[in-house]
PDB file of C-alpha atoms and ligand atoms in Angstrom:
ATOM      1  CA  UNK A   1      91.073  21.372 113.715  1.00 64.00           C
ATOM      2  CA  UNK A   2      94.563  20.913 113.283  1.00 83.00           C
ATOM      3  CA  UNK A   3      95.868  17.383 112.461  1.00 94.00           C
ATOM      4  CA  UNK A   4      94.326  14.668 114.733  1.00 96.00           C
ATOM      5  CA  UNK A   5      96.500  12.586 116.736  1.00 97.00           C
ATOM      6  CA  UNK A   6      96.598   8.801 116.218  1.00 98.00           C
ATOM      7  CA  UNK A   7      98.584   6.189 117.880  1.00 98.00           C
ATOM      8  CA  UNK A   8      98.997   3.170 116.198  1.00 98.00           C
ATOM      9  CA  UNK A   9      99.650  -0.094 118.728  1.00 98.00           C
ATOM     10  CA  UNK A  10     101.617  -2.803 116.971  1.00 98.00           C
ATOM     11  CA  UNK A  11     100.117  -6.234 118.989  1.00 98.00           C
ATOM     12  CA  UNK A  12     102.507  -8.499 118.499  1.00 98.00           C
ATOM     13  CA  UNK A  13     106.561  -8.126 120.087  1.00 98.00           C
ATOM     14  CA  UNK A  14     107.902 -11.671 117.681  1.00 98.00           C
ATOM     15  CA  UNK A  15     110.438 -10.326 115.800  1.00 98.00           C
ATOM     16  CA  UNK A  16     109.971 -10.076 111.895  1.00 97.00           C
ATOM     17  CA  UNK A  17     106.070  -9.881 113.196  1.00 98.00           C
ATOM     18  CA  UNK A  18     103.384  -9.357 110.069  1.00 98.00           C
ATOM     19  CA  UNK A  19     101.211  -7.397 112.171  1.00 98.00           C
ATOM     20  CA  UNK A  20     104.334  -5.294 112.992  1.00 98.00           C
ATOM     21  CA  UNK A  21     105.103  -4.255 109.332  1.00 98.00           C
ATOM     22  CA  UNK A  22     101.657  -3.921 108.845  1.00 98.00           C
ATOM     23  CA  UNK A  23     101.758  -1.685 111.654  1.00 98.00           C
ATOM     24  CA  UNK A  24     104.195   0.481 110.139  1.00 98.00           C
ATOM     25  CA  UNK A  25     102.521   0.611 106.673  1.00 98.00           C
ATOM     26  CA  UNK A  26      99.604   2.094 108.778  1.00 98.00           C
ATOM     27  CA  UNK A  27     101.758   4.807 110.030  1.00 98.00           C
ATOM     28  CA  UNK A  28     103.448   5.594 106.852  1.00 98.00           C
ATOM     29  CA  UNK A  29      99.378   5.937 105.222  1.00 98.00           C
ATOM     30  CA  UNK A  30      98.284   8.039 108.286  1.00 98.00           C
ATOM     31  CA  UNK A  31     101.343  10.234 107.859  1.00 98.00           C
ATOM     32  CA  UNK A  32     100.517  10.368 104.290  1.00 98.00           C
ATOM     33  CA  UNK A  33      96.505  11.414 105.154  1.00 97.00           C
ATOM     34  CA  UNK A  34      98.028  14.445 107.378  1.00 93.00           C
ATOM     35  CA  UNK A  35      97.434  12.900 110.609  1.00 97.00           C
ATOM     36  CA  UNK A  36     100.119  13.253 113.807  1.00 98.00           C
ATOM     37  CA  UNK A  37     101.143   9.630 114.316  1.00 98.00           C
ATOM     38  CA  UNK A  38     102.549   7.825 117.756  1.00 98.00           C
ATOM     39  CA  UNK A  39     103.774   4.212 116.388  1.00 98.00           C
ATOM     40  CA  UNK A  40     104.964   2.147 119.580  1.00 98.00           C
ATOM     41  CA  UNK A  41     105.663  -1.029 120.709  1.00 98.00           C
ATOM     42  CA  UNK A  42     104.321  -2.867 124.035  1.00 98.00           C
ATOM     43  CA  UNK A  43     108.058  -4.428 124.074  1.00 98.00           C
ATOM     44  CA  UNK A  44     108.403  -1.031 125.638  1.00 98.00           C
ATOM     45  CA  UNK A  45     105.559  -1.585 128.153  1.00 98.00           C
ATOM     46  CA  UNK A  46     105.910  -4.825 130.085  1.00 98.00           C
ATOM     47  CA  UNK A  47     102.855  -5.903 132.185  1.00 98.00           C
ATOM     48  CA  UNK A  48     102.081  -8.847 134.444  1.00 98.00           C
ATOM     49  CA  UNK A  49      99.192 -10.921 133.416  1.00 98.00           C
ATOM     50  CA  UNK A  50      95.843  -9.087 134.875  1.00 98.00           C
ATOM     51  CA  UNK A  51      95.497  -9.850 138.715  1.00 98.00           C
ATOM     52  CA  UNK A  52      93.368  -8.619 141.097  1.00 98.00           C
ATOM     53  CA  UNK A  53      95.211  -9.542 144.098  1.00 98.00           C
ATOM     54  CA  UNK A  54      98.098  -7.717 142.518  1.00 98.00           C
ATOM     55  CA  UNK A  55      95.553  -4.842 141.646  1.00 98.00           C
ATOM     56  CA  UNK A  56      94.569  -4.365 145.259  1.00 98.00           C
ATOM     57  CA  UNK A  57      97.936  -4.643 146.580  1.00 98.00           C
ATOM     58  CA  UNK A  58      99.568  -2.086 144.307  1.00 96.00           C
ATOM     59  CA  UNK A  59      97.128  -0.440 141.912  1.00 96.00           C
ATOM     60  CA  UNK A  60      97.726  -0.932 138.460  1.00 97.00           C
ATOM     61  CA  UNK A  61     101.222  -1.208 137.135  1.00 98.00           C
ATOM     62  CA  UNK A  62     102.812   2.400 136.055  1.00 98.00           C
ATOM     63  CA  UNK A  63     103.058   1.347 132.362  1.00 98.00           C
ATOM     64  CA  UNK A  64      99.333   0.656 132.457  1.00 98.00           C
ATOM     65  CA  UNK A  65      98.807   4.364 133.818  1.00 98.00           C
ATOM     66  CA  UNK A  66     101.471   5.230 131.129  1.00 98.00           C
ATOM     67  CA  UNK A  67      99.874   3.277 128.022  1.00 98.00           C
ATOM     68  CA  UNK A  68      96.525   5.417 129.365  1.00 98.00           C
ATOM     69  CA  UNK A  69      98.277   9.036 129.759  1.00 97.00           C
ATOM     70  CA  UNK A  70      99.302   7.859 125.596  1.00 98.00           C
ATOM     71  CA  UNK A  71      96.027   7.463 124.910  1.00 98.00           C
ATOM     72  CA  UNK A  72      94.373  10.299 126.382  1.00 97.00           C
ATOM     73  CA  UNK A  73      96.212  12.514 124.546  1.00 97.00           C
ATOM     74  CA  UNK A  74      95.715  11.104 120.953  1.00 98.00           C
ATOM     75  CA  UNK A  75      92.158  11.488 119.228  1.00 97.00           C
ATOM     76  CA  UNK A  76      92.450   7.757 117.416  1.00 98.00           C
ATOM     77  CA  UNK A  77      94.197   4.607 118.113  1.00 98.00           C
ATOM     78  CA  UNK A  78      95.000   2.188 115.470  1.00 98.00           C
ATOM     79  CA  UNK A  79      95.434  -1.440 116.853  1.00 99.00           C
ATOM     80  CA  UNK A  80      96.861  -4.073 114.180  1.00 99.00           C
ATOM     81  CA  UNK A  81      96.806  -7.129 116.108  1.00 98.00           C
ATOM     82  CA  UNK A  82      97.348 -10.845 115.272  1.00 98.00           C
ATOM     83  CA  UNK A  83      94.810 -13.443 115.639  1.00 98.00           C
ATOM     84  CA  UNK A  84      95.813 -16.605 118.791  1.00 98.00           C
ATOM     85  CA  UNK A  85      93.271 -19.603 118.201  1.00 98.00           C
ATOM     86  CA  UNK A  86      90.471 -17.244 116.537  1.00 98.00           C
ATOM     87  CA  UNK A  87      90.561 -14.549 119.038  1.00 98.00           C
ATOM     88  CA  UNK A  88      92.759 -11.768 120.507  1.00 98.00           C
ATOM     89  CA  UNK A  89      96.068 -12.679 121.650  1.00 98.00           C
ATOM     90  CA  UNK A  90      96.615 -12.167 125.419  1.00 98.00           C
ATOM     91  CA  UNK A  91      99.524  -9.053 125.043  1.00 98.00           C
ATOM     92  CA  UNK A  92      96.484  -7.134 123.602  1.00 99.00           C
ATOM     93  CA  UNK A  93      93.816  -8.518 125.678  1.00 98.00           C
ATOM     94  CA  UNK A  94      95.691  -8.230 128.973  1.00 98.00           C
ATOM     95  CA  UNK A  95      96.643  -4.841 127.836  1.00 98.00           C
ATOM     96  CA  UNK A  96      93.533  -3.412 127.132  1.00 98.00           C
ATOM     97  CA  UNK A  97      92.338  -4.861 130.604  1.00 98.00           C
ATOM     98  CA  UNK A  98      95.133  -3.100 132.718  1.00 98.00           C
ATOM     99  CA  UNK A  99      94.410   0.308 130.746  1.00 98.00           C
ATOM    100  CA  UNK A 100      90.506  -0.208 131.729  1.00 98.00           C
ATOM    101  CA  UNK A 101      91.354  -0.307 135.062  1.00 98.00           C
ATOM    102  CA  UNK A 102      92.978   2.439 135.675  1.00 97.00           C
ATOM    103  CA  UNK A 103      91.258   5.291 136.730  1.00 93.00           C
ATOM    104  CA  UNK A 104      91.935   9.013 138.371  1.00 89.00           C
ATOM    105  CA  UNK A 105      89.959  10.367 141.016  1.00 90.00           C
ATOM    106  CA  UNK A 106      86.738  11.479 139.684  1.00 92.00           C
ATOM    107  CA  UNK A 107      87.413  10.333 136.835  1.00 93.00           C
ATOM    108  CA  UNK A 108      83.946   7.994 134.852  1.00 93.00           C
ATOM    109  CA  UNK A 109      84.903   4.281 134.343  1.00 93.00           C
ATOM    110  CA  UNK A 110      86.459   3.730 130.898  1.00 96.00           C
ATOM    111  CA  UNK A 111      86.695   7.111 130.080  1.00 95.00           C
ATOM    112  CA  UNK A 112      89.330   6.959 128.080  1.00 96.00           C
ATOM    113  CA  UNK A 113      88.068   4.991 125.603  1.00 97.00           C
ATOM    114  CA  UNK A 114      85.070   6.745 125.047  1.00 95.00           C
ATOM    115  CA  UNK A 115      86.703   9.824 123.843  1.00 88.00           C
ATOM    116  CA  UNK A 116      88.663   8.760 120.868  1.00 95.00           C
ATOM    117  CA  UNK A 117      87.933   6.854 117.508  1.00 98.00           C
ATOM    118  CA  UNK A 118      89.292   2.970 117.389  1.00 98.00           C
ATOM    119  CA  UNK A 119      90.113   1.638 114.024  1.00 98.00           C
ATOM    120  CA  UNK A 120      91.235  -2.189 113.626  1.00 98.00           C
ATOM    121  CA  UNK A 121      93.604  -3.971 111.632  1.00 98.00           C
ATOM    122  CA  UNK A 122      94.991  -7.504 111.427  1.00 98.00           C
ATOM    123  CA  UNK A 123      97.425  -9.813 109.257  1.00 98.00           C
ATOM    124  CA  UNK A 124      98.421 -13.637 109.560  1.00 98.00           C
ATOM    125  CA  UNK A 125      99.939 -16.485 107.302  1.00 98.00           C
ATOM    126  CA  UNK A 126      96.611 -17.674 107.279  1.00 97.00           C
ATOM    127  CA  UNK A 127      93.397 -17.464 104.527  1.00 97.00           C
ATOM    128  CA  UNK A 128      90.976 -15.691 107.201  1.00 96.00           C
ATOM    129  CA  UNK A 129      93.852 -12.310 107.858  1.00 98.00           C
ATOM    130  CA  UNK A 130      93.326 -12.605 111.551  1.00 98.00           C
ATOM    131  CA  UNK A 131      89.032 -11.335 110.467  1.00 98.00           C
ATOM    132  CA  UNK A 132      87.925 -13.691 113.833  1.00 98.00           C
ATOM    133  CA  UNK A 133      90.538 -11.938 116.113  1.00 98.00           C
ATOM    134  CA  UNK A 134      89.012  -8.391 114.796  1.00 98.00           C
ATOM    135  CA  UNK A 135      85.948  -9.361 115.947  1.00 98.00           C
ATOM    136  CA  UNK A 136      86.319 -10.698 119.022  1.00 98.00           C
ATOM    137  CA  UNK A 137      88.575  -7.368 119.241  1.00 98.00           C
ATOM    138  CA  UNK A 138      85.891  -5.435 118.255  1.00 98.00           C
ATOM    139  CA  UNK A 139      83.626  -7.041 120.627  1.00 98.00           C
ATOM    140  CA  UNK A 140      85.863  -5.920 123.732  1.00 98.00           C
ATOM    141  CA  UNK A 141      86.334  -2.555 122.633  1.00 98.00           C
ATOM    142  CA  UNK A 142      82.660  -1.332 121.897  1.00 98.00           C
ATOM    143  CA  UNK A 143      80.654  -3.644 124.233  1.00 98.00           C
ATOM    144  CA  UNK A 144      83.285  -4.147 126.804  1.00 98.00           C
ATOM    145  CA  UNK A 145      84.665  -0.707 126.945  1.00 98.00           C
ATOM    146  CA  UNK A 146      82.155   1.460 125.420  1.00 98.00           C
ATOM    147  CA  UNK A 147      84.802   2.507 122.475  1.00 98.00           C
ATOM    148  CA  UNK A 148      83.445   3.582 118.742  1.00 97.00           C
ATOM    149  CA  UNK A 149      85.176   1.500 116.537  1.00 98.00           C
ATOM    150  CA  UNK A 150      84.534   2.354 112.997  1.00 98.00           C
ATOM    151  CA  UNK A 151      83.531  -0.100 110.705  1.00 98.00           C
ATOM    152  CA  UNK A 152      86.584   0.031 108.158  1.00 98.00           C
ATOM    153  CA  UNK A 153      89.428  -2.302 108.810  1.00 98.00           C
ATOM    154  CA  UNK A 154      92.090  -4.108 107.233  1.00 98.00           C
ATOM    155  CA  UNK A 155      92.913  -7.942 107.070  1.00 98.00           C
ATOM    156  CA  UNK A 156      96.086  -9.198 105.207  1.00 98.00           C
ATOM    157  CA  UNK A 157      95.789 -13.084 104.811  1.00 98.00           C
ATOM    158  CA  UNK A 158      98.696 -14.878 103.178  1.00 98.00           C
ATOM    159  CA  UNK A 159     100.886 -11.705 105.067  1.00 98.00           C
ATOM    160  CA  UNK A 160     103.970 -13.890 104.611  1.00 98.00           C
ATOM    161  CA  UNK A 161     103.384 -13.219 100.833  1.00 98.00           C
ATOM    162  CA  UNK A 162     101.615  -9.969 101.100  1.00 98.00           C
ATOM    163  CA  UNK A 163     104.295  -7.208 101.035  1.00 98.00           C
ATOM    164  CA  UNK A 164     106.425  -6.223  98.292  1.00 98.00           C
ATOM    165  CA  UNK A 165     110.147  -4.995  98.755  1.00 97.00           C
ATOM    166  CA  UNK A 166     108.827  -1.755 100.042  1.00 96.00           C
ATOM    167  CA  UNK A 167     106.539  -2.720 102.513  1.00 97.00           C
ATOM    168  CA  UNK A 168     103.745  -2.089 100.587  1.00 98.00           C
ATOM    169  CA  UNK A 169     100.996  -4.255 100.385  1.00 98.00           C
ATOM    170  CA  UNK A 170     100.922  -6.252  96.561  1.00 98.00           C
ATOM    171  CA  UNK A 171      97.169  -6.664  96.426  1.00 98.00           C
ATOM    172  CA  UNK A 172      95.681  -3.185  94.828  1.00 98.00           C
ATOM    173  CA  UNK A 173      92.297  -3.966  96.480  1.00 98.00           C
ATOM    174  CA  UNK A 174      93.748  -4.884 100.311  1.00 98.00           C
ATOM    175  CA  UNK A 175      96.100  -1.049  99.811  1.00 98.00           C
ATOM    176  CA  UNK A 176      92.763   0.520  99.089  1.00 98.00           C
ATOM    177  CA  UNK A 177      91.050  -0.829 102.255  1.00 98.00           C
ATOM    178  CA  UNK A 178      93.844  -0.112 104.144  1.00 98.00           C
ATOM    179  CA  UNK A 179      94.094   3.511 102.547  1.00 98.00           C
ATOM    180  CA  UNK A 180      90.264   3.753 103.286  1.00 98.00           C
ATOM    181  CA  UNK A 181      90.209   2.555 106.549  1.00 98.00           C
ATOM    182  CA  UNK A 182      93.389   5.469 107.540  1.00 98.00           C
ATOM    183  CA  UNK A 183      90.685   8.123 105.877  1.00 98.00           C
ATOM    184  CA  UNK A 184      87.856   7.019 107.722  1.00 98.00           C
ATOM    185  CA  UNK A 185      89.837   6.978 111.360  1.00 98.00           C
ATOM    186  CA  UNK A 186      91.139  10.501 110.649  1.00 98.00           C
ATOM    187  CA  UNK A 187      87.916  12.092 109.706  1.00 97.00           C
ATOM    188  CA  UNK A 188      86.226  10.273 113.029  1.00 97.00           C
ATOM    189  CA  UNK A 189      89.444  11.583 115.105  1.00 96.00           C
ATOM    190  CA  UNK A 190      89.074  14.972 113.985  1.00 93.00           C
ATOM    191  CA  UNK A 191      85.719  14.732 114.392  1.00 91.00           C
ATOM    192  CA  UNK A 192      86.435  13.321 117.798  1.00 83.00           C
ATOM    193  CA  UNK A 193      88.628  16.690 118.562  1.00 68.00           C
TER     194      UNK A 193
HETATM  195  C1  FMN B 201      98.940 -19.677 119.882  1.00 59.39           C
HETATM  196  C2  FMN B 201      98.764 -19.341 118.437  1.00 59.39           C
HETATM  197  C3  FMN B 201      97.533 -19.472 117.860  1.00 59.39           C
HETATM  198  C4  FMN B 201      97.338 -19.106 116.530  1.00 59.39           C
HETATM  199  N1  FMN B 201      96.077 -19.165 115.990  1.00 59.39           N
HETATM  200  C5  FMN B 201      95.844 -18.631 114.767  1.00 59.39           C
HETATM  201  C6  FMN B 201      94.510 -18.487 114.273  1.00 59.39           C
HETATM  202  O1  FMN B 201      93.540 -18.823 114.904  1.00 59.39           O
HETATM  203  N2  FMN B 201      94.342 -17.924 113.047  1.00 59.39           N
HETATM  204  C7  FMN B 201      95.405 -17.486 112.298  1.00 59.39           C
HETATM  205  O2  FMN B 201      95.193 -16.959 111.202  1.00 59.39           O
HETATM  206  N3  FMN B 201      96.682 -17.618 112.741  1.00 59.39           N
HETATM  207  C8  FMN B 201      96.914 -18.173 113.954  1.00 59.39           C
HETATM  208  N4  FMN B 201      98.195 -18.269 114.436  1.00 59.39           N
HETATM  209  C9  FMN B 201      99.307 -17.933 113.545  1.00 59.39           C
HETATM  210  C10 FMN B 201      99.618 -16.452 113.612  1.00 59.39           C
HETATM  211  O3  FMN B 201      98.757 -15.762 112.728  1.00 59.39           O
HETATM  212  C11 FMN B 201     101.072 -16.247 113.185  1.00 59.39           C
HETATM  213  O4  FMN B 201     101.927 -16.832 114.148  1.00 59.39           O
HETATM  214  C12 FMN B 201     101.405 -14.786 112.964  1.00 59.39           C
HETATM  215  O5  FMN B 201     102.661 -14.704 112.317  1.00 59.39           O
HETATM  216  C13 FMN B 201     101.425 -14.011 114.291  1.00 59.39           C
HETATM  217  O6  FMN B 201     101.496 -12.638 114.042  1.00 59.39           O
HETATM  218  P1  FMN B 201     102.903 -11.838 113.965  1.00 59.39           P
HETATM  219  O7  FMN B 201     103.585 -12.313 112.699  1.00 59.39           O
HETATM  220  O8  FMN B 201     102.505 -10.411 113.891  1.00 59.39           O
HETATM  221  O9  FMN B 201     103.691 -12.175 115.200  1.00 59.39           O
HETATM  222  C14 FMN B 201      98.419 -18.660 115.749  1.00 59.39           C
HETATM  223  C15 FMN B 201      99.689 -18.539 116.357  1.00 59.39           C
HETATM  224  C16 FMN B 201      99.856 -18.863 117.679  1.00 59.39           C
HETATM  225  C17 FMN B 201     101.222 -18.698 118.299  1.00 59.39           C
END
């Protein structure tokens, strides 16, 4: 297979945002391990907060059916997102529930996450690296949306101290996981393909 595609979703839009560098040191590893990488930001993708009154009304919102056509035509998704009160924030919660609704005719429910590899990543000021949000993310992803979500993943605690001048990350140990968690998404994309 040629190289997999993988689109890495920054979830935080703060400017000077941990997860956000963290984000890009994902794409700069994934570039590095031959894989085709997407990096955007959901600055780019406004959405209202979920609503099902709005839903009925007018279907889902056209960057929802956007943020969907992105994913269906990548083989992994990367998601480095921070954690809000142990637990997903709502930008990346209320995202993921606008892309599960929308659907084309014919198409099975949640289809698009069931034909791609997740991989998960995290980083905050804090001791824990944003593990709880990961898991609640996890949680949402596989049992909520029927996604594989492989079991490598990458938490930066202390982020405001983490990275050296270059981006990189300080700790040899934490650039391993991360190195081993790009690995293992790109051999589950391209087995995915
Ligand atoms: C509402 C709210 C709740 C937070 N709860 C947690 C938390 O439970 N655990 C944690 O490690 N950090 C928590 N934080 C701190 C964030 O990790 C910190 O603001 C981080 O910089 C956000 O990620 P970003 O830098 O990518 O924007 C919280 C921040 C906010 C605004």
């Amino acid at each position: 297979m040629s190289a997999p595609k993988i689109l890495v979703i920054p979830g935080s839009l703060r400017t000077g945002s941990h997860n956000a560098r963290l984000a890009a040191l994902v794409t700069k590893e994934l570039a590095l391990a031959e894989a085709d990488v997407t990096r955007i930001s959901l600055a780019d993708y406004p959405l209202p907060l979920y609503d099902g009154d709005l839903e009925a009304k007018s279907g889902a919102p056209p960057n929802a059916v956007q943020l969907k056509k992105m994913m269906a035509v990548h083989h992994g998704v990367f998601i480095v997102t921070p954690e809000y009160n142990a637990s997903v924030p709502p930008l990346v919660k209320n995202t993921i529930d606008w892309i599960s609704r929308v659907r084309e005719r014919g198409e099975a429910p949640l289809a698009v996450f069931k034909h791609r590899a997740f991989a998960l990543g995290a980083a905050s000021p804090g001791g824990f690296g944003g593990m709880r949000s990961l898991l609640a993310l996890r949680q949402v992803l596989e049992i909520g949306c029927g996604a594989l979500v492989i079991p490598e993943q990458v938490t930066v605690a202390r982020a405001d101290q983490a990275f050296d001048d270059m981006d990189n990350l300080k700790d040899e140990h934490l650039a391993t996981s991360l190195k081993t968690a790009v690995r293992a998404l790109v051999d589950a994309a391209q087995r995915m393909g």
